[in-house]
mmCIF file of C-alpha atoms in Angstrom:
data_model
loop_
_atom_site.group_PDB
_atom_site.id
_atom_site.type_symbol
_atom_site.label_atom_id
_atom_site.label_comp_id
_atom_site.label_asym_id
_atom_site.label_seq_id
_atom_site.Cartn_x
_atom_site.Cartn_y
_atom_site.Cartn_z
ATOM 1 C CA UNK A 23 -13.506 44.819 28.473
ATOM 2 C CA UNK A 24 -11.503 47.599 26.947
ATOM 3 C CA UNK A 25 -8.123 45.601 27.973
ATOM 4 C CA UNK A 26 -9.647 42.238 26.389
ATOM 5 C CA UNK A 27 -10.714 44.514 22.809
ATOM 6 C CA UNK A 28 -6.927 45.829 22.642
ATOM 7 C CA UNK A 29 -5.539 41.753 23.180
ATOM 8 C CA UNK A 30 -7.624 41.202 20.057
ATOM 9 C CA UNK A 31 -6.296 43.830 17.992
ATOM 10 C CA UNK A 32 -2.554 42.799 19.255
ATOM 11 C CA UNK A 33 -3.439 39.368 18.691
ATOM 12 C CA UNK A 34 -4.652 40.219 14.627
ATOM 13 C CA UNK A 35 -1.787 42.265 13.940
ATOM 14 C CA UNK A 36 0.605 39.168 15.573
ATOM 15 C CA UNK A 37 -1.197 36.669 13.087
ATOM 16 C CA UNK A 38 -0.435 39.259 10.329
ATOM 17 C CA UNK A 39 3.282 39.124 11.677
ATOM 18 C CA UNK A 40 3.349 35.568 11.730
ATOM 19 C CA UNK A 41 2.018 34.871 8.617
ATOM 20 C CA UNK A 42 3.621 37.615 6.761
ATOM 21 C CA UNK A 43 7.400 35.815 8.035
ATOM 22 C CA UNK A 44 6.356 32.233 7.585
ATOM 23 C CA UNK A 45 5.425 33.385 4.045
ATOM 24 C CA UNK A 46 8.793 34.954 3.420
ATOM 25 C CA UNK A 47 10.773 32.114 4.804
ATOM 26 C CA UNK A 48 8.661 29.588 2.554
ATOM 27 C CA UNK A 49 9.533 31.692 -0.081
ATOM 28 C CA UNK A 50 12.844 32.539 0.557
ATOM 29 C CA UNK A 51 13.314 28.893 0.639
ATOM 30 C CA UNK A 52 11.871 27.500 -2.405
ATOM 31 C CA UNK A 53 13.923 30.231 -4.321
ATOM 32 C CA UNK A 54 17.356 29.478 -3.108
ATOM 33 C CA UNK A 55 16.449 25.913 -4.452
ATOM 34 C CA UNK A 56 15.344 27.252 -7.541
ATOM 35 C CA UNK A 57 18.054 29.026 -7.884
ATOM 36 C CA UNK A 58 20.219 26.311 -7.310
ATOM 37 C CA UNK A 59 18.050 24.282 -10.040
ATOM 38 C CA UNK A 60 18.880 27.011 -12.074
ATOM 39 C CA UNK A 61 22.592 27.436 -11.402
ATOM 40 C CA UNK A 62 22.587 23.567 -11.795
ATOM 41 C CA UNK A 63 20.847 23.922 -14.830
ATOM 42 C CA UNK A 64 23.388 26.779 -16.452
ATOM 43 C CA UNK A 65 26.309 24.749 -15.520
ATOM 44 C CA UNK A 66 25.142 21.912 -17.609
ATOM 45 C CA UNK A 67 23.996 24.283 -20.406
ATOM 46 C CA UNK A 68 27.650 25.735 -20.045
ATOM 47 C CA UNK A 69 29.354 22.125 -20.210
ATOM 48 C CA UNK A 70 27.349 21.076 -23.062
ATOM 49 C CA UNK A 71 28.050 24.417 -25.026
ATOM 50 C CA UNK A 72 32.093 23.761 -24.148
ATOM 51 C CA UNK A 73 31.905 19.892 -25.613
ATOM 52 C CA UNK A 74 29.895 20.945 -28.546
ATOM 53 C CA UNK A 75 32.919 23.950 -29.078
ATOM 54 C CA UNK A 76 35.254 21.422 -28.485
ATOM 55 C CA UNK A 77 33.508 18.630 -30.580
ATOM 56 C CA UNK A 78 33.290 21.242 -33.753
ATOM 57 C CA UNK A 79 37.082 22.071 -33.082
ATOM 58 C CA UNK A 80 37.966 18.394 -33.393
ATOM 59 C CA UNK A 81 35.996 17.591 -36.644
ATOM 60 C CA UNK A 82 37.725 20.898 -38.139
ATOM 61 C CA UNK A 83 40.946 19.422 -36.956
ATOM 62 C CA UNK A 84 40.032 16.641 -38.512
ATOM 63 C CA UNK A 85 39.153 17.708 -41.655
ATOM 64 C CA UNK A 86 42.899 19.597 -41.988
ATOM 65 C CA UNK A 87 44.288 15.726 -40.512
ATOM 66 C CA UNK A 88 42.485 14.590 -43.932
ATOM 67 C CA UNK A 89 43.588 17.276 -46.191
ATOM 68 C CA UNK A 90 47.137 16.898 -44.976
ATOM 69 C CA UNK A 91 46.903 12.955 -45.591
ATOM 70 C CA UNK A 92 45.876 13.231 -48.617
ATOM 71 C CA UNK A 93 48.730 15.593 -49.676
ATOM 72 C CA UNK A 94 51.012 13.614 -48.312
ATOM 73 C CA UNK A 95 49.499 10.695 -50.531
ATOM 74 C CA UNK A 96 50.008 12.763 -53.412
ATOM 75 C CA UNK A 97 53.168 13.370 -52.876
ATOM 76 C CA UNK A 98 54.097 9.835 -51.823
ATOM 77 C CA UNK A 99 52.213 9.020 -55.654
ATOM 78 C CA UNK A 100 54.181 11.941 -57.203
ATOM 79 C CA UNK A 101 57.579 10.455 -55.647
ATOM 80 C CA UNK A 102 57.105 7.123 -56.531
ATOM 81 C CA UNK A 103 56.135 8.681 -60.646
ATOM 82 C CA UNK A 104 59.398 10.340 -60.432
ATOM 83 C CA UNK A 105 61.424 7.376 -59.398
ATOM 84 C CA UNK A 106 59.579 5.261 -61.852
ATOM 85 C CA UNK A 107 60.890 8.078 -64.240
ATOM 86 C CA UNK A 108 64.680 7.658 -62.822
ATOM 87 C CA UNK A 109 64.688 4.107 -62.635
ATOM 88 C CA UNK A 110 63.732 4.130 -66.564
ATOM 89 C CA UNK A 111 66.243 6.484 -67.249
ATOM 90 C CA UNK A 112 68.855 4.730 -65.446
ATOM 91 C CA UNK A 113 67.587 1.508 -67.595
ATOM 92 C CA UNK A 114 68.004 3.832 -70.655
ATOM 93 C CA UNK A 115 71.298 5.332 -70.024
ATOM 94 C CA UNK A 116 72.237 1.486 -69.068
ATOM 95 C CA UNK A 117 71.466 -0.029 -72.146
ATOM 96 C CA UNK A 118 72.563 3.484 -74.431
ATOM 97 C CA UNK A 119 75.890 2.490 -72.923
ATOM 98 C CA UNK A 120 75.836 -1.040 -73.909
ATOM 99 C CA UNK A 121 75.216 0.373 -77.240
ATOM 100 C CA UNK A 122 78.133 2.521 -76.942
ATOM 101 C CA UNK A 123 80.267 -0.553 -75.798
ATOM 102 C CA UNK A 124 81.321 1.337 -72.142
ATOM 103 C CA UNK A 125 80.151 -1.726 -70.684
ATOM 104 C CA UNK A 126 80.715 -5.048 -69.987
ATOM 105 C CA UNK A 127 77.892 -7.502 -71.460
ATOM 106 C CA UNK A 128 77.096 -10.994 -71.474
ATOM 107 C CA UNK A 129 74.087 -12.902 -73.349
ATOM 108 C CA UNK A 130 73.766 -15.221 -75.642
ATOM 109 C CA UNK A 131 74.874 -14.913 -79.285
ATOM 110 C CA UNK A 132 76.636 -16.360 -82.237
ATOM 111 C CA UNK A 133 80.075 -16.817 -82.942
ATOM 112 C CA UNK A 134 81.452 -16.533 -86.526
ATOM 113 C CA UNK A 135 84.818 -17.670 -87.833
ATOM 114 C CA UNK A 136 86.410 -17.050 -91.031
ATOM 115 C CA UNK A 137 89.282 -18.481 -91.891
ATOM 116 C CA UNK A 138 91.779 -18.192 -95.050
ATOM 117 C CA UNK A 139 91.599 -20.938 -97.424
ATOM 118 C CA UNK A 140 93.071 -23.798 -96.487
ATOM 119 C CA UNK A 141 93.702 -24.846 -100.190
ATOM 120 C CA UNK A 142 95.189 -22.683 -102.536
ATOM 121 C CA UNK A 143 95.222 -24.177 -106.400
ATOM 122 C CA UNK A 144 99.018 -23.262 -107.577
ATOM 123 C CA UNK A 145 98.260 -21.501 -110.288
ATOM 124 C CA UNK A 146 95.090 -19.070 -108.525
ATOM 125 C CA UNK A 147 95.862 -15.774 -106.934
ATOM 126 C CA UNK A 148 96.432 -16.060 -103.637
ATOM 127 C CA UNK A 149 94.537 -12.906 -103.052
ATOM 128 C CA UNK A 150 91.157 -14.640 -103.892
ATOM 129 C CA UNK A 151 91.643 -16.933 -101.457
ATOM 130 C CA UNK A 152 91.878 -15.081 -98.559
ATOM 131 C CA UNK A 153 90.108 -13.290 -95.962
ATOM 132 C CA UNK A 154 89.232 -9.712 -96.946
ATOM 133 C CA UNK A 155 87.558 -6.450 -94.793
ATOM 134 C CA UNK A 156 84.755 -6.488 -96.876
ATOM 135 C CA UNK A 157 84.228 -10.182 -95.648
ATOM 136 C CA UNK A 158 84.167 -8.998 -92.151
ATOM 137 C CA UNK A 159 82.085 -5.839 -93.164
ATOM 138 C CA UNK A 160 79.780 -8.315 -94.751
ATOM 139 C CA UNK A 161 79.043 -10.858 -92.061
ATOM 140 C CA UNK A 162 79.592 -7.328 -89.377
ATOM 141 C CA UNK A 163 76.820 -5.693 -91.711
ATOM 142 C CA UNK A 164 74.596 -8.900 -91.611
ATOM 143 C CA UNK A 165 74.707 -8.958 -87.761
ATOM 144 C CA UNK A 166 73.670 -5.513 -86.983
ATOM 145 C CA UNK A 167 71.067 -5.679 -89.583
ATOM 146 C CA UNK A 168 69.371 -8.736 -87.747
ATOM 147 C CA UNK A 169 69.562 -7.178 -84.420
ATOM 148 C CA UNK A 170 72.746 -7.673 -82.582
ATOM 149 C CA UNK A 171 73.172 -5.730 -79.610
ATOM 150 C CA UNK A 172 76.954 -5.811 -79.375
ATOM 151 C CA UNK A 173 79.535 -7.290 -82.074
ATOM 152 C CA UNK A 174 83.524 -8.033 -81.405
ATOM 153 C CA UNK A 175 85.833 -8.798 -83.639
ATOM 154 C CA UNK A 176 89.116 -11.407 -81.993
ATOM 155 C CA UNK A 177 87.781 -10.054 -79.198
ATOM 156 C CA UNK A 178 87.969 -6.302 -79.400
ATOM 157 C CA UNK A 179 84.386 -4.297 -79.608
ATOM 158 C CA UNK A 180 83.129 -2.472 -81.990
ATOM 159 C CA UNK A 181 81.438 0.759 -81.569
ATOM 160 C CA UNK A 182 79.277 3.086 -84.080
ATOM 161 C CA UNK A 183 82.376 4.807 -84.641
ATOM 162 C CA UNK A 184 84.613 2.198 -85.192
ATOM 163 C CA UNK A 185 86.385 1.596 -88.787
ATOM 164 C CA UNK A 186 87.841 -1.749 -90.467
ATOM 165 C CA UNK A 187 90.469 -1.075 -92.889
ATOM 166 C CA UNK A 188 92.429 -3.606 -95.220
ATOM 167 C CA UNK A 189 96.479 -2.930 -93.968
ATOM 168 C CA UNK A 190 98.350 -5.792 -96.445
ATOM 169 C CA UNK A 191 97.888 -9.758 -94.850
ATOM 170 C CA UNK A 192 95.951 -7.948 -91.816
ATOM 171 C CA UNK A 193 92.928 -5.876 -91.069
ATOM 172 C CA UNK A 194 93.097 -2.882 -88.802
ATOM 173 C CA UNK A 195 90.346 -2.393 -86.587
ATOM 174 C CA UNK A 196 90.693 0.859 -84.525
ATOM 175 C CA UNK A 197 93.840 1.300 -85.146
ATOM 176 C CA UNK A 198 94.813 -2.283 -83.619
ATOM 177 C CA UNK A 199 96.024 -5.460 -86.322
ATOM 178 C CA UNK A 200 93.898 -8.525 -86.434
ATOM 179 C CA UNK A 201 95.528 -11.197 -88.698
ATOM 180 C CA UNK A 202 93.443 -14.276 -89.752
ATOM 181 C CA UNK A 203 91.349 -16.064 -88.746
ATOM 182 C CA UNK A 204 88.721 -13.490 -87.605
ATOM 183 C CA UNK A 205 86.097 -14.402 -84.676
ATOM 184 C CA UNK A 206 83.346 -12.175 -85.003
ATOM 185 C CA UNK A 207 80.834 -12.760 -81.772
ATOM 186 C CA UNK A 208 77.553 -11.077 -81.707
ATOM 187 C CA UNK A 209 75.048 -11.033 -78.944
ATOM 188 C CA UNK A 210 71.472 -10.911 -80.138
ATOM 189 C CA UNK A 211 69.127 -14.237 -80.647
ATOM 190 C CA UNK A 212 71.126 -16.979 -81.921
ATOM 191 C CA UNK A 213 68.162 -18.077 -84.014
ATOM 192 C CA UNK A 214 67.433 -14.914 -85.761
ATOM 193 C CA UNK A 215 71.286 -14.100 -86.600
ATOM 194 C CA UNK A 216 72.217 -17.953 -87.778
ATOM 195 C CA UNK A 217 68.917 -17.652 -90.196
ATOM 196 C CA UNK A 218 70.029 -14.460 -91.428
ATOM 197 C CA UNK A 219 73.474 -15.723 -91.980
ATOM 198 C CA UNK A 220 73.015 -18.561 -93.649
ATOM 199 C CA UNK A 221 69.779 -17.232 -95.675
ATOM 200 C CA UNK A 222 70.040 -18.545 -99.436
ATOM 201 C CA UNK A 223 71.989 -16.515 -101.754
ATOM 202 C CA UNK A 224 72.889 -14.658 -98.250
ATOM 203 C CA UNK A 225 76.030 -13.971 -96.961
ATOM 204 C CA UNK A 226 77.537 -17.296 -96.264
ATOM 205 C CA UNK A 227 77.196 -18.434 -99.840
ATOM 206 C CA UNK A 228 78.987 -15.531 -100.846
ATOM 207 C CA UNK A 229 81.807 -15.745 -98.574
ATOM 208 C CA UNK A 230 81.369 -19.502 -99.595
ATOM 209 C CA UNK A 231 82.003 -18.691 -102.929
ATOM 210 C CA UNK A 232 85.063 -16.513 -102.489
ATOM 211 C CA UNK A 233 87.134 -19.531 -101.028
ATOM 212 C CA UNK A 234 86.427 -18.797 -97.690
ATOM 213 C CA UNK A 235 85.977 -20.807 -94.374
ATOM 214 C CA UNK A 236 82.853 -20.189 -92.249
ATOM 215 C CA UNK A 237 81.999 -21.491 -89.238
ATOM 216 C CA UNK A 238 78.855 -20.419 -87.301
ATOM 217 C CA UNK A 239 78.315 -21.492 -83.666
ATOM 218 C CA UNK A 240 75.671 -20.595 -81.790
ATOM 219 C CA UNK A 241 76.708 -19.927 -77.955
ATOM 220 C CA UNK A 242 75.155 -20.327 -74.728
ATOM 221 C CA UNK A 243 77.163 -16.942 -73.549
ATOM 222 C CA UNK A 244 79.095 -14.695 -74.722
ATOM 223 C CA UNK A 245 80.787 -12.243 -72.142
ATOM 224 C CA UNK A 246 82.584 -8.634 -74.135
ATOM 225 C CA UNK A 247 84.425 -6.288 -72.445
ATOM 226 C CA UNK A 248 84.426 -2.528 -72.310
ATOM 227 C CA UNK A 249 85.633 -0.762 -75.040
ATOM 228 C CA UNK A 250 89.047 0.370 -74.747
ATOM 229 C CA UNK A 251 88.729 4.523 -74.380
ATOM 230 C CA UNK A 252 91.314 5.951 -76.330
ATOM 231 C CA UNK B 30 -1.689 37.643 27.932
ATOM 232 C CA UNK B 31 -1.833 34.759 25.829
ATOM 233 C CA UNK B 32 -3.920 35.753 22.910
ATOM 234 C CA UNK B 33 -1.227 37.651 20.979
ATOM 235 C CA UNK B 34 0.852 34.510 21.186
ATOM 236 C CA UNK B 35 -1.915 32.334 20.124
ATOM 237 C CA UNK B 36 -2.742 34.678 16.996
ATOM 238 C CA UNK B 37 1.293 34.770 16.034
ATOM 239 C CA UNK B 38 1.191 30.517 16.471
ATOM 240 C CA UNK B 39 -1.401 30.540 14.400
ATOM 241 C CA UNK B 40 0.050 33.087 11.705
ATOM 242 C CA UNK B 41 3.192 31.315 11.162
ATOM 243 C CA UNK B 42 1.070 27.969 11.152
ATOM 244 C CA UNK B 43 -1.482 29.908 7.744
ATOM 245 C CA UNK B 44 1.936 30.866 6.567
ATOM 246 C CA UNK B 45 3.527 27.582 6.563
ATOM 247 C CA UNK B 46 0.353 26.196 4.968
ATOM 248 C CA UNK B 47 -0.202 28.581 2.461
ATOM 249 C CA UNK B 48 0.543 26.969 -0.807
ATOM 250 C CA UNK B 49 -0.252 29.681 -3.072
ATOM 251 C CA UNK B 50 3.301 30.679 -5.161
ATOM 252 C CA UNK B 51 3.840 34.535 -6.107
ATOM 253 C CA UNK B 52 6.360 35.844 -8.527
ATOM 254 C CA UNK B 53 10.038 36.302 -8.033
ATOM 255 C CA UNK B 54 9.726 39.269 -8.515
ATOM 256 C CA UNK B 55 7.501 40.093 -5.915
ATOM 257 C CA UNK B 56 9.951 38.783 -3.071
ATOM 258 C CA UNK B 57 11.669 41.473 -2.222
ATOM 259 C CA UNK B 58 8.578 43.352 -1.300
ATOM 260 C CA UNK B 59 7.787 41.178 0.789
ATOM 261 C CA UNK B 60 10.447 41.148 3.020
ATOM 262 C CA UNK B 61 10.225 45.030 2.987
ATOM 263 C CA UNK B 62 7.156 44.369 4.418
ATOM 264 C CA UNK B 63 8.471 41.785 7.024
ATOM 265 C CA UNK B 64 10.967 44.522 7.841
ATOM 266 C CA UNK B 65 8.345 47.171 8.316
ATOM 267 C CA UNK B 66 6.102 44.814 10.360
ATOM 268 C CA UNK B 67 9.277 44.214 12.386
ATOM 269 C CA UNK B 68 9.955 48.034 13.223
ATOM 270 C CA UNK B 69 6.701 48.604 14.645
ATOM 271 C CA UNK B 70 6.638 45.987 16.463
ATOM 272 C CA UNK B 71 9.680 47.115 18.442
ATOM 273 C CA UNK B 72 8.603 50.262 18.135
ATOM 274 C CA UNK B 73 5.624 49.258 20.015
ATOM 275 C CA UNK B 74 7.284 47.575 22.941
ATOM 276 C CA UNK B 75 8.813 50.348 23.460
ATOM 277 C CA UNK B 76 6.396 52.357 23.597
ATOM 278 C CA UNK B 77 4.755 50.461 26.175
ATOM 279 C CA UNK B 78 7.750 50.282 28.357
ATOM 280 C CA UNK B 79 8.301 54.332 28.295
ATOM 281 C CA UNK B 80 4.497 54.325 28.670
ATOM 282 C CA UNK B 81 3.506 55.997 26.076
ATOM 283 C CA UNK B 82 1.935 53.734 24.122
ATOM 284 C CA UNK B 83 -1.382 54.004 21.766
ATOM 285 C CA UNK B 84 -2.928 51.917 20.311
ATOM 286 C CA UNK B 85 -4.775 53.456 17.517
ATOM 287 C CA UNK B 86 -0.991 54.728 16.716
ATOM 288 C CA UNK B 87 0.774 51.168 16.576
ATOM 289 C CA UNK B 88 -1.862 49.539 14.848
ATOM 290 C CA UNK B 89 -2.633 52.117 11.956
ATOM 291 C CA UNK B 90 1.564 52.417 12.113
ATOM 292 C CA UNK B 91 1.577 48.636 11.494
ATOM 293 C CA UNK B 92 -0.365 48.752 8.641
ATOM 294 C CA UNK B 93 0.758 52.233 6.778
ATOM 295 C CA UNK B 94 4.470 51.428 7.624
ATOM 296 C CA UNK B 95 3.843 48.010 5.672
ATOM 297 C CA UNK B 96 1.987 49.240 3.104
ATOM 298 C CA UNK B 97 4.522 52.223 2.599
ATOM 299 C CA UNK B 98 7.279 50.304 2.260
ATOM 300 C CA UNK B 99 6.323 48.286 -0.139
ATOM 301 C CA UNK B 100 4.703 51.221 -2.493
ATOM 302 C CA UNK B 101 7.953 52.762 -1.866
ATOM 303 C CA UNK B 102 9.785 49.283 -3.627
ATOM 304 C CA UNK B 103 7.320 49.158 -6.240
ATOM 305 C CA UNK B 104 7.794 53.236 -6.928
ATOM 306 C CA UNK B 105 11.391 52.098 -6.779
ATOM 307 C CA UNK B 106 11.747 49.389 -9.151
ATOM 308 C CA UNK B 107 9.284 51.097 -11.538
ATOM 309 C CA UNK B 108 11.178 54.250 -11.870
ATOM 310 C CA UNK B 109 15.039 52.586 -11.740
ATOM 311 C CA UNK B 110 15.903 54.094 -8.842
ATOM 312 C CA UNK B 111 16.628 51.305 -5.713
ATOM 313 C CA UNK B 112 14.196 53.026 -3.445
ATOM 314 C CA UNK B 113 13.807 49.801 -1.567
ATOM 315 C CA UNK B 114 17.063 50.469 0.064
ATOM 316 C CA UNK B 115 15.924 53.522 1.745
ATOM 317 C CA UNK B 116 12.946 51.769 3.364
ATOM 318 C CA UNK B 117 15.900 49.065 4.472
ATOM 319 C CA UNK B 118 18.068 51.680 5.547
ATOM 320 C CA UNK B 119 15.080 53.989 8.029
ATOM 321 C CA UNK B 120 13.412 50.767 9.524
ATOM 322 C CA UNK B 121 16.862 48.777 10.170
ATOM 323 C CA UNK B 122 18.373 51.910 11.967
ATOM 324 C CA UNK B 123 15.147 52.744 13.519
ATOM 325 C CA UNK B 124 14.815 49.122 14.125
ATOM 326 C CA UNK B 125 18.673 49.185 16.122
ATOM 327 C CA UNK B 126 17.821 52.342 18.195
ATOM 328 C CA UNK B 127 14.473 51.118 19.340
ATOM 329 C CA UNK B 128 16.530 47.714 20.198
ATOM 330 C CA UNK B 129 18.748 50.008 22.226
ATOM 331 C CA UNK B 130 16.586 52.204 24.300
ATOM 332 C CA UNK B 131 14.344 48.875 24.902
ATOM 333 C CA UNK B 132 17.642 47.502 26.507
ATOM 334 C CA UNK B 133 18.583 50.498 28.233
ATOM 335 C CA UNK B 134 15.041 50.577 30.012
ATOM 336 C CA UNK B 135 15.185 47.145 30.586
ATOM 337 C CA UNK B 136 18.411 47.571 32.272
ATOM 338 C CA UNK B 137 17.440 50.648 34.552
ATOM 339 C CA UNK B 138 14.404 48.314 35.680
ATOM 340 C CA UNK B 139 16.691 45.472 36.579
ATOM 341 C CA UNK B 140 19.310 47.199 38.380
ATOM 342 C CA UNK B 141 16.792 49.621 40.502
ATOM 343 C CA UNK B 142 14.972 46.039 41.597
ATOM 344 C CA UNK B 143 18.565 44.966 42.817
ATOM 345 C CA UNK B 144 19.109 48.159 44.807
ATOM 346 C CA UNK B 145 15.557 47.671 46.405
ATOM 347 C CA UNK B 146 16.360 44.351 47.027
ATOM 348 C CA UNK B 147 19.383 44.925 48.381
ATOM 349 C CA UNK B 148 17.865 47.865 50.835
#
């Protein structure tokens, strides 16, 4: 009896055993695969955190990719000002210099030719009937005054600084002789300068008047050379 | 003979069953408790193989050994200090000399019934 009452007590404290380590290995074994839920979990919280970081980066790159294009735009803008700005100086200086007769230039014009009388009465003075450098300063006067761009005189140009002086049967145009007849050729609008020439009471009467021959033509093109630097 | 086994079957089957969670926390004294259980267990064998076993001793050891250890964690983890480890440290070496004079005894007993044997 004694032997069965000490098989009981061995037998409760081997069912406290037995539970005790089937309890810890349940345990034991529902943690690990918490704690891989977990690790799983903090792996996924760690990639997420990484793209986020990496998303923000990008949009901040972004944002300088903008900036930059934009100053680059600006700068493309501000080049393309500043060649506007050289291209309309270069069309300045271009047509200054056509002024200044350093170029060659070709449009259309007029073309004026006055000629000594071709009758002279015997007993008149020949001097009246002939061409004079205030004829030429007339009809030269005329032209600039409606707008001609460029003006030669038997071909040579004439230039802001250039003088016409009376030297006997000739005139002397920048130091070079012209004798008669004198072709004066103006570029400018044909219609404008013939109307101004031939105006009433303008300057083609008057030359009219002093015995002299005029001839006006308008042309298609006239082409002038440089002016001759001295 | 059979009854111990029958009550550890039937522990490890109430443990299995058991669906009742505790803490986390509370793990580790648990398996101070596992390792307490385990000492006097072995302690008890071999007891009863040098003969000297009681058991009013085992089975109030059982219990207080259990129940020490894991007030000992609990002290442990409520004052900082990893007292746990010394409960770990006196049951697994007491746990590995028991282990060795059980084999020793077992190995006198099984070499003396070859010499009779043999004689």
């Amino acid at each position: 009896m004694k032997m069965n009452g000490s098989h009981v007590i061995l037998s409760f404290v081997c069912l406290v055993l037995g539970f005790m380590l089937a309890f810890s290995y349940q345990i034991t074994k529902k943690e690990t695969t918490n704690r891989q839920l977990e690790r799983q979990w903090n792996k996924e919280y760690e990639y997420r955190q990484q793209l986020i970081e990496q998303q923000e980066q990008n949009k901040k790159l972004q944002a300088e990719l903008f900036k930059k294009q934009q100053r680059v735009r600006e700068m493309e803008k501000e080049l393309a000002s500043e060649e506007q700005i050289y291209f309309n100086l270069v069309e300045d200086a271009e047509r200054l210099r056509m002024y200044l007769g350093k170029v060659k230039v070709k449009g259309k014009g007029v073309e004026v030719t006055l000629s000594d009388a071709s009758y002279i009465p015997s007993e008149a003075n020949a001097t009246n009937y002939i061409v004079h450098e205030q004829h030429v300063f007339q009809v030269v006067n005329e032209l600039l005054i409606a707008g001609a761009s460029a003006i030669s005189i038997n071909g040579q140009r004439l230039s802001h600084r250039s003088y016409i002086v009376c030297n006997g049967p000739v005139i002397e145009i920048d130091g070079t002789q012209h004798p008669a007849p004198f072709v004066i050729q103006a570029i400018g609008d044909p219609n404008v300068l013939i109307a101004a020439l031939t105006i009433a009471g303008g300057v083609k009467d008057q030359l009219t008047s002093d015995h002299i021959v005029v001839d006006i033509t308008e042309k298609s093109e006239i082409t002038m050379e440089p002016l001759m630097q001295k | 003979m059979w009854l111990p086994l029958l009550g550890l079957v039937i522990g490890i089957l109430l443990g299995l069953l058991t669906d009742w969670r505790i803490p986390s926390e509370y793990a580790n004294y648990l398996s101070i408790a596992v390792l307490a259980a385990f000492d006097t267990l072995i302690g008890g064998i071999r007891a009863h193989l040098q003969n000297i076993y009681d058991e009013h001793v085992f089975v109030s050891g059982f219990f207080f050994n259990i129940i020490l250890a894991t007030s000992l964690a609990f002290l442990g983890v409520h004052l900082g200090v990893d007292l746990y480890l010394a409960a770990v440290f006196a049951f697994g070496v007491r746990l590995f000399q028991n282990i060795a004079v059980i084999r020793r005894i077992l190995l006198t007993k099984w070499l003396e019934s070859r010499q009779k044997n043999r004689l």
